[in-house]
PDB file of C-alpha atoms in Angstrom:
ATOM      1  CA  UNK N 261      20.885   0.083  26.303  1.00 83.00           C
ATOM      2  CA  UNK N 262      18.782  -1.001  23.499  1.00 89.00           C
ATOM      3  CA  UNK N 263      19.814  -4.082  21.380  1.00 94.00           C
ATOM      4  CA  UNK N 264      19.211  -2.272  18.000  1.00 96.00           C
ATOM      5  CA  UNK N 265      20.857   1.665  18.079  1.00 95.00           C
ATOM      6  CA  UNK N 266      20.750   4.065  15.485  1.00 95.00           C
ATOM      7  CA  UNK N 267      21.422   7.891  14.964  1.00 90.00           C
ATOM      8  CA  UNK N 268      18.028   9.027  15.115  1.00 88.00           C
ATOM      9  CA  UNK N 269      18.933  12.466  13.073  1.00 88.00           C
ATOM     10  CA  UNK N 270      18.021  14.353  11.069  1.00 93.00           C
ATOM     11  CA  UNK N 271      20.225  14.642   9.170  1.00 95.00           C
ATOM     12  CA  UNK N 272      19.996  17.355   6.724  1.00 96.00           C
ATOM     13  CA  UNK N 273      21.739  17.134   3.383  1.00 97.00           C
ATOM     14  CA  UNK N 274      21.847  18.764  -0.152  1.00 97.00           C
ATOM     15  CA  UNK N 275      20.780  16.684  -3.452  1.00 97.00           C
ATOM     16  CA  UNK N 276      23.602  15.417  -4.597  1.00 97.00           C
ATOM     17  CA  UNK N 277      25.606  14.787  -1.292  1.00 97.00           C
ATOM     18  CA  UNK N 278      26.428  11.452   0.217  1.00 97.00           C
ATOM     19  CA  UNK N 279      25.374  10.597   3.444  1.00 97.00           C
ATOM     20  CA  UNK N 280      26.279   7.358   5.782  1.00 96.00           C
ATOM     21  CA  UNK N 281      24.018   5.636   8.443  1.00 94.00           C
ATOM     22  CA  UNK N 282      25.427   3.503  11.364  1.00 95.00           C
ATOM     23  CA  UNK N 283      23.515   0.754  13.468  1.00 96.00           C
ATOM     24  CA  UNK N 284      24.942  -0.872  16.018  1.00 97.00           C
ATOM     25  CA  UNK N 285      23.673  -4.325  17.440  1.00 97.00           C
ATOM     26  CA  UNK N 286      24.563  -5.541  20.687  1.00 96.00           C
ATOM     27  CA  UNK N 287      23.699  -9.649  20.706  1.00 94.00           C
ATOM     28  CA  UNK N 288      26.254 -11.524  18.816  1.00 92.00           C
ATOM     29  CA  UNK N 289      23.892 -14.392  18.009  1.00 92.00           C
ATOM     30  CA  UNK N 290      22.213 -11.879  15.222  1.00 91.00           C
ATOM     31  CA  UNK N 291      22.264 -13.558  11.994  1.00 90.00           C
ATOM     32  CA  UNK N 292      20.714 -11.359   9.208  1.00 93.00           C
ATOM     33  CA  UNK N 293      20.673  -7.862   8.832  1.00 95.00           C
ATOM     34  CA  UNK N 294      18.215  -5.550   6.679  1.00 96.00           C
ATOM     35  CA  UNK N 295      17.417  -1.701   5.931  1.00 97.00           C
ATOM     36  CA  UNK N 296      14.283  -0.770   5.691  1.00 96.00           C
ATOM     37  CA  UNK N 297      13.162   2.901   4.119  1.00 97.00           C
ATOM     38  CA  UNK N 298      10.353   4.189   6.126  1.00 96.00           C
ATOM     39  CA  UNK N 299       7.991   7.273   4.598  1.00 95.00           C
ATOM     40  CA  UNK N 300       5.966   9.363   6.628  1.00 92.00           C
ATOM     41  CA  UNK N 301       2.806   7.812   7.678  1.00 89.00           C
ATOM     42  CA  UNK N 302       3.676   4.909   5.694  1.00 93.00           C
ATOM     43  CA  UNK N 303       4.618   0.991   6.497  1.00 95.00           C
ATOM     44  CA  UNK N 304       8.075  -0.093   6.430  1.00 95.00           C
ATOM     45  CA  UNK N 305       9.635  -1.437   3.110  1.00 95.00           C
ATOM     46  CA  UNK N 306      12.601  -3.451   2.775  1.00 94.00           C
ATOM     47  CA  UNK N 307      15.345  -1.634   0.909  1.00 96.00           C
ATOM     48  CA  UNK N 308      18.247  -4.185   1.147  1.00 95.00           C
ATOM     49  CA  UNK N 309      19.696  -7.034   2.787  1.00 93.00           C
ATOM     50  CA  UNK N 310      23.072  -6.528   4.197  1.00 94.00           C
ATOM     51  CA  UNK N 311      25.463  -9.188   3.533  1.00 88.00           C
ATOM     52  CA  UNK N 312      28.917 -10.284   5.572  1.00 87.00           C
ATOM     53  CA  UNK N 313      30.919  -9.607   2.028  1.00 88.00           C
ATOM     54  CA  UNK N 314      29.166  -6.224   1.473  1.00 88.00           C
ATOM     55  CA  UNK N 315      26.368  -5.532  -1.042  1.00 93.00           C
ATOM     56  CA  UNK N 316      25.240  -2.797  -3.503  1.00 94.00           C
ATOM     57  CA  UNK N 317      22.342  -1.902  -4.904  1.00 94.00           C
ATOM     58  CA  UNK N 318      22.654   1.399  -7.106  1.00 96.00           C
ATOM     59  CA  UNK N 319      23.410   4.271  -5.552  1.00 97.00           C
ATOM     60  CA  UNK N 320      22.762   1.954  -2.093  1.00 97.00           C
ATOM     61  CA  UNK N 321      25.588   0.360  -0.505  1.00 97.00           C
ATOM     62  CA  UNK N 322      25.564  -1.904   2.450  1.00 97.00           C
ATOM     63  CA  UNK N 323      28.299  -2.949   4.800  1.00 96.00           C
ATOM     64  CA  UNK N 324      28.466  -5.578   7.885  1.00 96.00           C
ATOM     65  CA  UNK N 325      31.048  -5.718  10.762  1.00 94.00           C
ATOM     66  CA  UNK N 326      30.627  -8.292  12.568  1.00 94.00           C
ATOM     67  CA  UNK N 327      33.512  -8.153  14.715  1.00 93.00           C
ATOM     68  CA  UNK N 328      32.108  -4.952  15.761  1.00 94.00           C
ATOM     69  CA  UNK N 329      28.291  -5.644  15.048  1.00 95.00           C
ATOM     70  CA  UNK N 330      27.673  -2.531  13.096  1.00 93.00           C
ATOM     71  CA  UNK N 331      26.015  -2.469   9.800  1.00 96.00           C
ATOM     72  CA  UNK N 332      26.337   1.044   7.424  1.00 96.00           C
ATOM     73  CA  UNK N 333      24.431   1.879   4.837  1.00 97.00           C
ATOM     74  CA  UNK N 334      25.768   4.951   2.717  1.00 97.00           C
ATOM     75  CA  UNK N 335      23.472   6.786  -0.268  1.00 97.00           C
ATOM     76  CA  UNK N 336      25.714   8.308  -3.026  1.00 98.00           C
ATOM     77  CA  UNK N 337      23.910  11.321  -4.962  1.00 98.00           C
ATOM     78  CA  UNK N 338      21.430  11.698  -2.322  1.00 98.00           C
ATOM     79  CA  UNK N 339      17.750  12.675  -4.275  1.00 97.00           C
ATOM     80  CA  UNK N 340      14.875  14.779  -2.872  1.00 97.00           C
ATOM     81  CA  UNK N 341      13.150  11.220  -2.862  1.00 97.00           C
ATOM     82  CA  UNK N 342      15.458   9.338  -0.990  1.00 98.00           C
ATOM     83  CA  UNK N 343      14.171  11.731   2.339  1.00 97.00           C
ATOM     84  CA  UNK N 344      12.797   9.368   5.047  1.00 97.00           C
ATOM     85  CA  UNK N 345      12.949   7.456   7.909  1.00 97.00           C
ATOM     86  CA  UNK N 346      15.889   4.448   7.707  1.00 97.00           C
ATOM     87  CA  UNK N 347      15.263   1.590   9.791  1.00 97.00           C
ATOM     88  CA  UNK N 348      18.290  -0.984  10.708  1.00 96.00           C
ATOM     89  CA  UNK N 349      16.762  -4.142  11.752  1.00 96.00           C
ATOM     90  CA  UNK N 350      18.552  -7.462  12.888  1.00 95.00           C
ATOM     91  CA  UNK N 351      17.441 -10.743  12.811  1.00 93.00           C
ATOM     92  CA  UNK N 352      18.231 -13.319  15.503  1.00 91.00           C
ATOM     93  CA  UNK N 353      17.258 -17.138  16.570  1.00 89.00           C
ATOM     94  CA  UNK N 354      15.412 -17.055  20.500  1.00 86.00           C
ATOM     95  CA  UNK N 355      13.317 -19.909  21.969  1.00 82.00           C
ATOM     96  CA  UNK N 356      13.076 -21.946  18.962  1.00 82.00           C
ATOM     97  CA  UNK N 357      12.312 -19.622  16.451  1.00 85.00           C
ATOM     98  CA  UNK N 358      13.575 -16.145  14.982  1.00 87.00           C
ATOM     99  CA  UNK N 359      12.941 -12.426  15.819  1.00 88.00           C
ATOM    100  CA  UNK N 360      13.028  -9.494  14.393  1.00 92.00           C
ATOM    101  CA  UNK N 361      14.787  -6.399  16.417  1.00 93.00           C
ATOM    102  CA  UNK N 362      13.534  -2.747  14.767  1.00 94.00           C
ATOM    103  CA  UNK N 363      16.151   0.388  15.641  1.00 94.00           C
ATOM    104  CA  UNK N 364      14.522   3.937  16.024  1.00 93.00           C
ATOM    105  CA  UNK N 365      15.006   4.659  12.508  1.00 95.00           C
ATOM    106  CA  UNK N 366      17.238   7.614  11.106  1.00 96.00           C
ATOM    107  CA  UNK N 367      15.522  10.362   9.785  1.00 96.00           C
ATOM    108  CA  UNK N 368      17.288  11.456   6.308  1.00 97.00           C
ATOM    109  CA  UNK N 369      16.150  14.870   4.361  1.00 97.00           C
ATOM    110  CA  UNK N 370      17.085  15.619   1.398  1.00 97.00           C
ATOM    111  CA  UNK N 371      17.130  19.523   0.570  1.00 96.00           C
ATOM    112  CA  UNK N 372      17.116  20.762  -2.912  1.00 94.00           C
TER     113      UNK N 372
ATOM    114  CA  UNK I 454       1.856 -10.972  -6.205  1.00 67.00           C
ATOM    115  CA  UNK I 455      -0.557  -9.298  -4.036  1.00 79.00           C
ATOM    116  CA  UNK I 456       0.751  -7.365  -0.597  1.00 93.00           C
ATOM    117  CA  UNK I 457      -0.411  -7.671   3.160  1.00 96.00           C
ATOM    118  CA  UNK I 458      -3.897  -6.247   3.311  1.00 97.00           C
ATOM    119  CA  UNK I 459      -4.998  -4.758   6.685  1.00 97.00           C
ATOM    120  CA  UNK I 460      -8.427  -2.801   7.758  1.00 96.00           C
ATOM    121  CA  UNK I 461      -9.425  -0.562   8.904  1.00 97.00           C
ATOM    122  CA  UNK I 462      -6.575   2.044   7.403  1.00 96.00           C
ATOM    123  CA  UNK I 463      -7.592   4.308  10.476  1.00 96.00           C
ATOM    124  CA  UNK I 464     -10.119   4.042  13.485  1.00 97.00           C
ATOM    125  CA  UNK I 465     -10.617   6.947  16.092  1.00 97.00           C
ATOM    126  CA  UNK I 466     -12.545   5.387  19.377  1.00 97.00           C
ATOM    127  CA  UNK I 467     -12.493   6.921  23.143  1.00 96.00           C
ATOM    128  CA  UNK I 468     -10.907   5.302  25.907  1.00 95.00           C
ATOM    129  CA  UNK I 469     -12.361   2.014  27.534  1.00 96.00           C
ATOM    130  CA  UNK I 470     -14.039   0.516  24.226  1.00 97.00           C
ATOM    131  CA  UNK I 471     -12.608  -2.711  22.095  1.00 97.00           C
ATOM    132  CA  UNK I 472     -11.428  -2.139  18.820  1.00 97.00           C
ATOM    133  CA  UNK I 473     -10.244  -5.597  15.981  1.00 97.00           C
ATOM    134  CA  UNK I 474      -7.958  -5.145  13.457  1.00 97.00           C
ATOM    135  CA  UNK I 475      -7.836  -7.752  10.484  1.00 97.00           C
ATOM    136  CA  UNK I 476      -4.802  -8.678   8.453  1.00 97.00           C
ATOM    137  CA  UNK I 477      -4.445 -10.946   5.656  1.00 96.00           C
ATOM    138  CA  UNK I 478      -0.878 -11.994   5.041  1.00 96.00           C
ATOM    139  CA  UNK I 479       0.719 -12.373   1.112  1.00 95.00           C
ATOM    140  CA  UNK I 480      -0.504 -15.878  -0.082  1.00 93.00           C
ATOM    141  CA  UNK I 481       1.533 -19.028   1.635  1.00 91.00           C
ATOM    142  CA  UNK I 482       3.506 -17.081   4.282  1.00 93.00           C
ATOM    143  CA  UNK I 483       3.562 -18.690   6.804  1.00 92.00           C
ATOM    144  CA  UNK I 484       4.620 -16.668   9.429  1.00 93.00           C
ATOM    145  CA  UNK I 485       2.657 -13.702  10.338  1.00 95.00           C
ATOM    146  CA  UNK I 486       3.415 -10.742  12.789  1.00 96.00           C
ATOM    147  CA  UNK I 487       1.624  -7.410  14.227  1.00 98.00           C
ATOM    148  CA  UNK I 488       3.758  -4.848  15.482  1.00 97.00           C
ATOM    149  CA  UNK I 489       2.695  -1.446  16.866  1.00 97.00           C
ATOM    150  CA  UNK I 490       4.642   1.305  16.331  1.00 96.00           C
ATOM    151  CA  UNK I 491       4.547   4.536  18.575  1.00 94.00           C
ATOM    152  CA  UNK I 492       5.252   7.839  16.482  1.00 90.00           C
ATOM    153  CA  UNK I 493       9.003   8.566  16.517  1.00 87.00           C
ATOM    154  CA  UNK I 494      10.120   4.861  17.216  1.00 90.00           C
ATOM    155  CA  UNK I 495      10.488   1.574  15.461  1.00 91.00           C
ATOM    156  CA  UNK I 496       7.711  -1.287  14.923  1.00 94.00           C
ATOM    157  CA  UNK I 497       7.589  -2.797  18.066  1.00 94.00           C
ATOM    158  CA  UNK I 498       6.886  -6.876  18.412  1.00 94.00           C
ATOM    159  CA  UNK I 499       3.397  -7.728  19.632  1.00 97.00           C
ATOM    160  CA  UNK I 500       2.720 -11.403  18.817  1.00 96.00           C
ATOM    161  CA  UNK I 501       4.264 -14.018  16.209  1.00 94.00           C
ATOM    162  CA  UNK I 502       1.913 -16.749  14.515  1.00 94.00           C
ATOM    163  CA  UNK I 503       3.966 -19.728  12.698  1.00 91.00           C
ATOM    164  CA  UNK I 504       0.562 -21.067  11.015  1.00 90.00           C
ATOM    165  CA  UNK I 505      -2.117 -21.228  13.420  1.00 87.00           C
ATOM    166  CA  UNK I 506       0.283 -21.356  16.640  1.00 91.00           C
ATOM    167  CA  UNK I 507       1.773 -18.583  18.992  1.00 93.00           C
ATOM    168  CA  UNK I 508       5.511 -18.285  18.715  1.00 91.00           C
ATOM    169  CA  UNK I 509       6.317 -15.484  20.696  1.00 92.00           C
ATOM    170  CA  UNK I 510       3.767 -12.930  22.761  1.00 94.00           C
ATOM    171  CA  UNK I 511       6.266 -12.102  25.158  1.00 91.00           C
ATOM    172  CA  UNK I 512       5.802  -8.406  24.513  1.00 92.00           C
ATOM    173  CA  UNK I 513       1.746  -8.500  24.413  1.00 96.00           C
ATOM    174  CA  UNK I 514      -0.144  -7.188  27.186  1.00 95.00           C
ATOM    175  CA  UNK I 515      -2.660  -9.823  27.617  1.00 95.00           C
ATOM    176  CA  UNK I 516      -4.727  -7.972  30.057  1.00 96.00           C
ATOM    177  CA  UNK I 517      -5.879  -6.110  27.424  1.00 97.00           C
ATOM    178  CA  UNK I 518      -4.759  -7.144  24.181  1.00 98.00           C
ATOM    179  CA  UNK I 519      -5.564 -10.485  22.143  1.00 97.00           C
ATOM    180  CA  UNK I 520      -4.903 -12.262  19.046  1.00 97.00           C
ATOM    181  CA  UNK I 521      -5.574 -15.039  17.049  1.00 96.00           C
ATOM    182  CA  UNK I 522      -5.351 -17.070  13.186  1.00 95.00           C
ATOM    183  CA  UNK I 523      -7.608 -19.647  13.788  1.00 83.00           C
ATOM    184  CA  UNK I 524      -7.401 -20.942  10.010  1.00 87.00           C
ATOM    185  CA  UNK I 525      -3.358 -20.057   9.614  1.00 85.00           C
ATOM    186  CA  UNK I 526      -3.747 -17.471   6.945  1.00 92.00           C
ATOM    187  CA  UNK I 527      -5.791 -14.378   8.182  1.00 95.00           C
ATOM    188  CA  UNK I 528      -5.203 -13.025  11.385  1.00 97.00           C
ATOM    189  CA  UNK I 529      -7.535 -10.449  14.123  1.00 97.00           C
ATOM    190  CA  UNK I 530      -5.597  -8.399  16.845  1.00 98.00           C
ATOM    191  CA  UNK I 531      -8.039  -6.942  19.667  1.00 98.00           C
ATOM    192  CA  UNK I 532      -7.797  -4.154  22.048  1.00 97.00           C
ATOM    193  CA  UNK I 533     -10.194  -4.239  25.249  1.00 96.00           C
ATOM    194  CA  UNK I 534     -10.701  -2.145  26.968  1.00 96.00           C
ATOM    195  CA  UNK I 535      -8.546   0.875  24.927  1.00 96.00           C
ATOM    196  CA  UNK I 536      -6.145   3.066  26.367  1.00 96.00           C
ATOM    197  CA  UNK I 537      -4.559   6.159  25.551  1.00 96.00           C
ATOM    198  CA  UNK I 538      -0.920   4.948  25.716  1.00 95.00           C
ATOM    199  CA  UNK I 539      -2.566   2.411  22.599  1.00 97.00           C
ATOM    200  CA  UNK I 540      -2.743   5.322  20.247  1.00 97.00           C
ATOM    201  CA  UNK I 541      -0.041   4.332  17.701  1.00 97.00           C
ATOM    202  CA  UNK I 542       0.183   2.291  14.086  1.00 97.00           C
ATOM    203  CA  UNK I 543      -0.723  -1.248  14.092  1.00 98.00           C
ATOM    204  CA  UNK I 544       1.334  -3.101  11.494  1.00 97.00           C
ATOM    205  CA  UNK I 545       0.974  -6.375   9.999  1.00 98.00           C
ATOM    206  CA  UNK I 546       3.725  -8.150   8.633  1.00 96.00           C
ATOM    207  CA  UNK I 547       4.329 -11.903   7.013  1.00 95.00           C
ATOM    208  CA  UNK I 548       7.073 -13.918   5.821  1.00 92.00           C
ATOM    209  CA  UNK I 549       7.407 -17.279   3.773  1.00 89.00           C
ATOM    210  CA  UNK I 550       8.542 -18.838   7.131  1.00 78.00           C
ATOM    211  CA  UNK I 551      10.184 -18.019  10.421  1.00 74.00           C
ATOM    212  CA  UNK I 552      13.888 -17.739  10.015  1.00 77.00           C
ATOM    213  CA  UNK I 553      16.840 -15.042   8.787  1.00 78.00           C
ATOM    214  CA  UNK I 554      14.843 -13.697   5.785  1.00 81.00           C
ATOM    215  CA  UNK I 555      13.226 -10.380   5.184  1.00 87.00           C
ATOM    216  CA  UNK I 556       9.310  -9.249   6.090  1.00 91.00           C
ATOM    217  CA  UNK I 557       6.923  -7.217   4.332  1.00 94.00           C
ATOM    218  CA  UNK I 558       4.262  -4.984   5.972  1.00 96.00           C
ATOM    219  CA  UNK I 559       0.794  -3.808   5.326  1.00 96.00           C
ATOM    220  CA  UNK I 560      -0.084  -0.668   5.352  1.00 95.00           C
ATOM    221  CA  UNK I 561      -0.691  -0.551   8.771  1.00 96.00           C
ATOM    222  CA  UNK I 562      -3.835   0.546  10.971  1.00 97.00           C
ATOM    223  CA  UNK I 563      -3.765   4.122  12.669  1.00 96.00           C
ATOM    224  CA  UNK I 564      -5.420   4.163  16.111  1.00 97.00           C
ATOM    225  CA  UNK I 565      -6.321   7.535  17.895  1.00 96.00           C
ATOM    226  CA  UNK I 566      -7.982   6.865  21.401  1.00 96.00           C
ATOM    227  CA  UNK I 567      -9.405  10.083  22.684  1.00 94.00           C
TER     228      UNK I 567
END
Protein backbone atom coordinates (compact mmCIF):
# COMPACT_ATOMS: atom_id res chain seq x y z
CA UNK A 1 0.00 0.00 0.00
CA UNK A 2 1.44 3.28 -0.78
CA UNK A 3 1.80 5.95 2.01
CA UNK A 4 0.27 8.79 -0.16
CA UNK A 5 -3.22 7.41 -2.19
CA UNK A 6 -5.25 9.27 -4.42
CA UNK A 7 -8.10 8.65 -7.03
CA UNK A 8 -6.10 8.73 -10.00
CA UNK A 9 -9.34 9.62 -12.34
CA UNK A 10 -10.29 11.17 -14.60
CA UNK A 11 -12.69 12.56 -13.68
CA UNK A 12 -14.76 14.21 -16.21
CA UNK A 13 -16.92 17.18 -15.34
CA UNK A 14 -18.94 20.09 -16.95
CA UNK A 15 -17.87 23.95 -16.37
CA UNK A 16 -19.65 24.93 -13.77
CA UNK A 17 -19.89 21.64 -11.66
CA UNK A 18 -18.18 20.96 -8.39
CA UNK A 19 -15.97 18.28 -8.01
CA UNK A 20 -14.15 16.77 -4.66
CA UNK A 21 -10.67 15.05 -4.42
CA UNK A 22 -9.70 12.61 -1.56
CA UNK A 23 -6.06 11.63 -0.36
CA UNK A 24 -5.50 9.41 2.08
CA UNK A 25 -2.15 9.17 4.13
CA UNK A 26 -1.21 6.26 6.00
CA UNK A 27 1.81 7.46 8.66
CA UNK A 28 0.37 9.36 11.48
CA UNK A 29 3.60 11.26 12.15
CA UNK A 30 2.67 13.50 8.84
CA UNK A 31 2.67 17.01 9.81
CA UNK A 32 1.81 19.32 6.82
CA UNK A 33 -0.26 18.76 4.04
CA UNK A 34 -0.31 20.58 0.47
CA UNK A 35 -2.10 20.40 -3.10
CA UNK A 36 -0.29 20.87 -5.79
CA UNK A 37 -1.98 21.57 -9.52
CA UNK A 38 0.02 19.76 -12.03
CA UNK A 39 -0.36 20.76 -16.06
CA UNK A 40 0.58 18.59 -18.71
CA UNK A 41 4.20 18.49 -19.34
CA UNK A 42 4.62 21.01 -16.77
CA UNK A 43 6.37 21.14 -13.05
CA UNK A 44 4.31 20.95 -10.08
CA UNK A 45 2.93 24.22 -8.45
CA UNK A 46 1.70 24.62 -5.09
CA UNK A 47 -1.98 25.49 -5.01
CA UNK A 48 -2.68 25.48 -1.21
CA UNK A 49 -1.70 24.45 2.09
CA UNK A 50 -4.19 22.45 3.95
CA UNK A 51 -4.70 23.41 7.42
CA UNK A 52 -6.15 21.23 10.65
CA UNK A 53 -9.09 24.11 10.96
CA UNK A 54 -9.83 24.02 7.18
CA UNK A 55 -8.79 26.66 4.62
CA UNK A 56 -10.18 28.46 1.51
CA UNK A 57 -8.86 30.00 -1.14
CA UNK A 58 -11.61 31.18 -3.76
CA UNK A 59 -13.40 28.82 -5.34
CA UNK A 60 -10.59 26.24 -3.55
CA UNK A 61 -11.40 24.71 -0.38
CA UNK A 62 -9.25 22.50 1.71
CA UNK A 63 -10.09 20.12 4.48
CA UNK A 64 -7.84 17.85 6.98
CA UNK A 65 -8.92 14.75 9.02
CA UNK A 66 -6.61 13.78 10.96
CA UNK A 67 -8.30 11.25 12.89
CA UNK A 68 -8.76 9.62 9.65
CA UNK A 69 -5.63 11.08 7.74
CA UNK A 70 -7.49 12.21 4.72
CA UNK A 71 -7.18 15.59 3.27
CA UNK A 72 -10.11 16.87 0.46
CA UNK A 73 -9.86 19.41 -1.66
CA UNK A 74 -13.25 20.40 -3.46
CA UNK A 75 -13.38 23.12 -6.65
CA UNK A 76 -16.76 24.99 -6.76
CA UNK A 77 -17.64 26.32 -10.44
CA UNK A 78 -15.20 24.09 -11.97
CA UNK A 79 -13.48 26.26 -15.23
CA UNK A 80 -12.07 24.82 -18.48
CA UNK A 81 -8.71 26.02 -16.79
CA UNK A 82 -8.88 24.37 -13.68
CA UNK A 83 -8.31 20.77 -15.95
CA UNK A 84 -5.13 19.03 -14.66
CA UNK A 85 -3.34 16.79 -12.75
CA UNK A 86 -3.94 17.32 -8.62
CA UNK A 87 -1.23 16.19 -6.55
CA UNK A 88 -1.83 15.53 -2.57
CA UNK A 89 1.45 15.61 -0.94
CA UNK A 90 2.29 15.13 2.88
CA UNK A 91 5.00 16.24 4.73
CA UNK A 92 6.63 14.24 7.53
CA UNK A 93 9.87 14.38 10.01
CA UNK A 94 12.36 10.91 9.25
CA UNK A 95 16.02 10.59 10.34
CA UNK A 96 16.52 14.03 11.43
CA UNK A 97 15.06 15.92 8.86
CA UNK A 98 11.68 16.20 6.78
CA UNK A 99 10.28 14.52 3.59
CA UNK A 100 8.14 15.09 1.20
CA UNK A 101 5.59 12.07 0.12
CA UNK A 102 3.99 12.87 -3.68
CA UNK A 103 0.44 10.80 -4.39
CA UNK A 104 -0.23 9.75 -8.11
CA UNK A 105 -2.01 12.83 -8.78
CA UNK A 106 -5.82 13.04 -9.85
CA UNK A 107 -6.45 13.84 -13.20
CA UNK A 108 -9.42 16.58 -13.35
CA UNK A 109 -11.05 17.71 -16.93
CA UNK A 110 -13.04 20.19 -17.28
CA UNK A 111 -15.54 19.94 -20.38
CA UNK A 112 -17.23 22.93 -21.75
CA UNK B 1 11.72 36.82 -6.93
CA UNK B 2 13.24 34.69 -9.48
CA UNK B 3 12.10 30.70 -9.77
CA UNK B 4 14.24 27.39 -9.82
CA UNK B 5 16.15 27.41 -13.07
CA UNK B 6 17.11 23.97 -14.52
CA UNK B 7 18.93 22.97 -18.04
CA UNK B 8 18.75 21.44 -20.27
CA UNK B 9 14.64 21.73 -20.70
CA UNK B 10 15.00 18.37 -22.74
CA UNK B 11 17.95 15.97 -23.75
CA UNK B 12 17.42 12.80 -26.01
CA UNK B 13 20.72 10.38 -25.62
CA UNK B 14 20.88 6.38 -26.35
CA UNK B 15 21.37 3.93 -23.79
CA UNK B 16 24.83 3.48 -21.95
CA UNK B 17 26.04 7.29 -22.21
CA UNK B 18 26.18 9.94 -19.06
CA UNK B 19 24.01 12.73 -19.15
CA UNK B 20 24.27 16.16 -16.05
CA UNK B 21 21.53 18.09 -15.28
CA UNK B 22 22.08 21.59 -13.52
CA UNK B 23 19.70 23.30 -11.15
CA UNK B 24 19.93 26.50 -9.49
CA UNK B 25 17.61 26.81 -6.54
CA UNK B 26 15.48 30.40 -5.71
CA UNK B 27 18.08 32.66 -3.88
CA UNK B 28 18.80 31.54 0.03
CA UNK B 29 16.93 28.20 0.04
CA UNK B 30 18.52 26.21 1.61
CA UNK B 31 17.30 23.02 1.00
CA UNK B 32 17.37 21.67 -2.42
CA UNK B 33 15.79 18.44 -3.96
CA UNK B 34 15.67 16.47 -7.50
CA UNK B 35 12.92 14.26 -8.02
CA UNK B 36 12.19 12.21 -11.16
CA UNK B 37 8.97 11.69 -12.15
CA UNK B 38 7.83 8.71 -14.47
CA UNK B 39 4.80 9.72 -16.83
CA UNK B 40 1.51 8.92 -15.07
CA UNK B 41 2.97 9.06 -11.42
CA UNK B 42 4.07 11.54 -8.84
CA UNK B 43 7.69 13.24 -8.40
CA UNK B 44 9.54 10.67 -6.94
CA UNK B 45 12.51 11.52 -4.17
CA UNK B 46 16.03 11.13 -5.53
CA UNK B 47 18.42 12.98 -3.19
CA UNK B 48 17.98 15.92 -0.50
CA UNK B 49 20.87 18.62 -0.03
CA UNK B 50 20.48 20.82 3.35
CA UNK B 51 23.39 23.30 2.08
CA UNK B 52 26.22 21.47 0.83
CA UNK B 53 25.36 18.07 2.78
CA UNK B 54 23.30 14.86 1.82
CA UNK B 55 20.17 14.47 3.87
CA UNK B 56 18.52 11.71 2.42
CA UNK B 57 19.61 9.47 -0.90
CA UNK B 58 17.89 6.58 0.28
CA UNK B 59 15.95 6.29 -2.95
CA UNK B 60 19.10 7.04 -5.41
CA UNK B 61 20.59 4.35 -7.28
CA UNK B 62 24.16 5.03 -6.74
CA UNK B 63 25.38 2.53 -9.18
CA UNK B 64 24.46 4.73 -11.64
CA UNK B 65 23.26 7.91 -10.51
CA UNK B 66 25.21 10.86 -8.65
CA UNK B 67 24.84 14.18 -7.22
CA UNK B 68 26.38 16.92 -5.71
CA UNK B 69 26.27 21.09 -4.43
CA UNK B 70 29.65 21.55 -3.76
CA UNK B 71 29.16 25.46 -3.06
CA UNK B 72 25.43 24.97 -1.29
CA UNK B 73 23.49 26.89 -3.84
CA UNK B 74 23.64 25.21 -7.37
CA UNK B 75 23.33 21.72 -7.69
CA UNK B 76 24.43 18.79 -10.82
CA UNK B 77 22.54 15.36 -10.90
CA UNK B 78 24.39 12.66 -13.22
CA UNK B 79 23.29 9.62 -14.96
CA UNK B 80 26.09 6.97 -16.01
CA UNK B 81 25.77 4.86 -17.76
CA UNK B 82 21.81 5.67 -19.00
CA UNK B 83 19.11 3.35 -19.05
CA UNK B 84 15.89 3.06 -20.57
CA UNK B 85 13.83 2.66 -17.35
CA UNK B 86 15.66 6.55 -16.76
CA UNK B 87 13.47 8.05 -19.40
CA UNK B 88 11.23 10.31 -17.25
CA UNK B 89 11.19 14.26 -15.94
CA UNK B 90 13.92 15.33 -13.75
CA UNK B 91 12.65 17.97 -11.34
CA UNK B 92 14.38 20.32 -9.19
CA UNK B 93 12.89 21.66 -6.26
CA UNK B 94 14.11 24.10 -3.16
CA UNK B 95 12.81 25.34 -0.03
CA UNK B 96 13.89 28.13 2.55
CA UNK B 97 14.86 25.17 4.85
CA UNK B 98 14.07 21.56 5.61
CA UNK B 99 10.94 21.30 7.64
CA UNK B 100 6.78 21.30 7.23
CA UNK B 101 6.69 24.11 4.61
CA UNK B 102 5.87 24.06 0.96
CA UNK B 103 8.50 23.50 -2.24
CA UNK B 104 8.67 25.01 -5.50
CA UNK B 105 9.91 23.27 -8.69
CA UNK B 106 11.72 24.11 -11.83
CA UNK B 107 10.61 23.40 -14.81
CA UNK B 108 11.98 20.21 -14.88
CA UNK B 109 14.40 18.31 -17.43
CA UNK B 110 12.78 15.74 -19.97
CA UNK B 111 15.01 12.71 -20.63
CA UNK B 112 14.29 10.26 -23.60
CA UNK B 113 16.94 7.36 -23.71
CA UNK B 114 16.56 5.50 -26.94
Amino acid sequence: RKEVEQDPGPFNVPEGATVAFNCTYSNSASQSFFWYRQDCRKEPKLLMSVYSSGNEDGRFTAQLNRASQYISLLIRDSKLSDSATYLCVVNRPTSGTYKYIFGTGTRLKVLA
Amino acid sequence: EAGVAQSPRYKIIEKRQSVAFWCNPISGHATLYWYQQILGQGPKLLIQFQNNGVVDDSQLPKDRFSAERLKGVDSTLKIQPAKLEDSAVYLCASSPRTGPQPQHFGDGTRLSIL
